[in-house]
Amino acid sequence: MTHSAALARYRYSLQVVIVAVTTTAFVLLTDAFAFRSPANLAWMIGLPVIVGMISNIGWDRRCFMAMALVGVSLLTMIFVGVNFTSYG
């Protein structure tokens, strides 16, 4: 399977993995530097919306994936924050 064929076949799974990994990294960085502010909302909500809007074709799919990826981001933040940081 070529690289482009794999991207086309696993496009939605790849978006979920990208958002989950970057959210995990940002949660751990936020905890390491003890920087908790409303500015964190930019990556909590902005990153999944940007990935969902750029990676999909058609407004219905873009809107659906943007909202689904926000849910992935929030669930990842809860899981990582409670289990692996000082939030818990």
XYZ file of C-alpha atoms in Angstrom:
88
model
C 0.000 0.000 0.000
C 1.420 3.346 -0.985
C 1.652 6.319 1.315
C -1.136 8.254 -0.420
C -3.393 5.191 -0.479
C -2.877 4.698 3.251
C -3.695 8.360 3.928
C -6.850 8.100 1.833
C -7.941 4.873 3.506
C -7.204 5.825 7.118
C -7.885 9.577 6.882
C -10.363 9.756 9.768
C -8.364 7.517 12.090
C -5.264 9.556 11.347
C -7.072 12.760 12.323
C -8.143 11.219 15.635
C -4.597 10.035 16.366
C -3.074 13.426 15.479
C -5.482 15.282 17.767
C -5.062 12.785 20.624
C -1.249 12.853 20.467
C -0.962 16.641 20.275
C -3.540 17.092 23.034
C -1.567 14.701 25.238
C 1.625 16.634 24.560
C -0.007 19.977 25.336
C -1.594 18.689 28.565
C 1.757 17.377 29.774
C 3.531 20.623 28.800
C 0.869 22.710 30.514
C 1.316 20.681 33.682
C 5.121 20.755 33.502
C 5.238 24.543 33.243
C 2.212 25.075 35.535
C 0.740 27.419 32.948
C -3.016 27.260 33.309
C -4.930 30.105 31.737
C -7.824 30.806 29.398
C -5.233 30.985 26.599
C -5.125 27.188 26.730
C -8.564 27.237 25.129
C -6.817 28.025 21.833
C -5.276 24.565 21.621
C -8.086 22.750 23.447
C -10.728 23.781 20.941
C -8.787 25.459 18.124
C -6.492 22.569 17.211
C -9.259 19.985 16.641
C -11.367 22.465 14.682
C -8.429 23.399 12.454
C -7.530 19.750 11.813
C -11.168 18.910 11.074
C -11.637 21.821 8.697
C -8.378 21.413 6.776
C -8.396 17.621 6.449
C -11.908 17.084 5.085
C -13.873 17.879 1.947
C -17.459 19.148 2.108
C -18.959 21.335 4.790
C -21.019 18.578 6.372
C -17.987 16.335 6.845
C -15.841 19.267 7.999
C -18.353 20.327 10.654
C -18.935 16.757 11.830
C -15.241 15.963 12.124
C -14.474 19.285 13.809
C -17.028 18.544 16.536
C -15.981 14.896 16.810
C -12.333 15.897 17.164
C -13.236 18.412 19.885
C -14.770 15.469 21.755
C -11.596 13.433 21.217
C -9.538 16.343 22.545
C -11.690 16.757 25.646
C -11.719 13.033 26.449
C -7.956 12.838 25.984
C -7.443 15.834 28.278
C -9.592 14.253 30.977
C -7.820 10.894 30.754
C -4.281 12.280 30.644
C -4.957 15.034 33.169
C -6.426 12.727 35.784
C -4.012 9.836 35.386
C -0.645 11.370 34.509
C -0.474 14.943 35.828
C -0.850 16.894 39.042
C -4.485 17.668 38.165
C -5.610 14.380 39.679
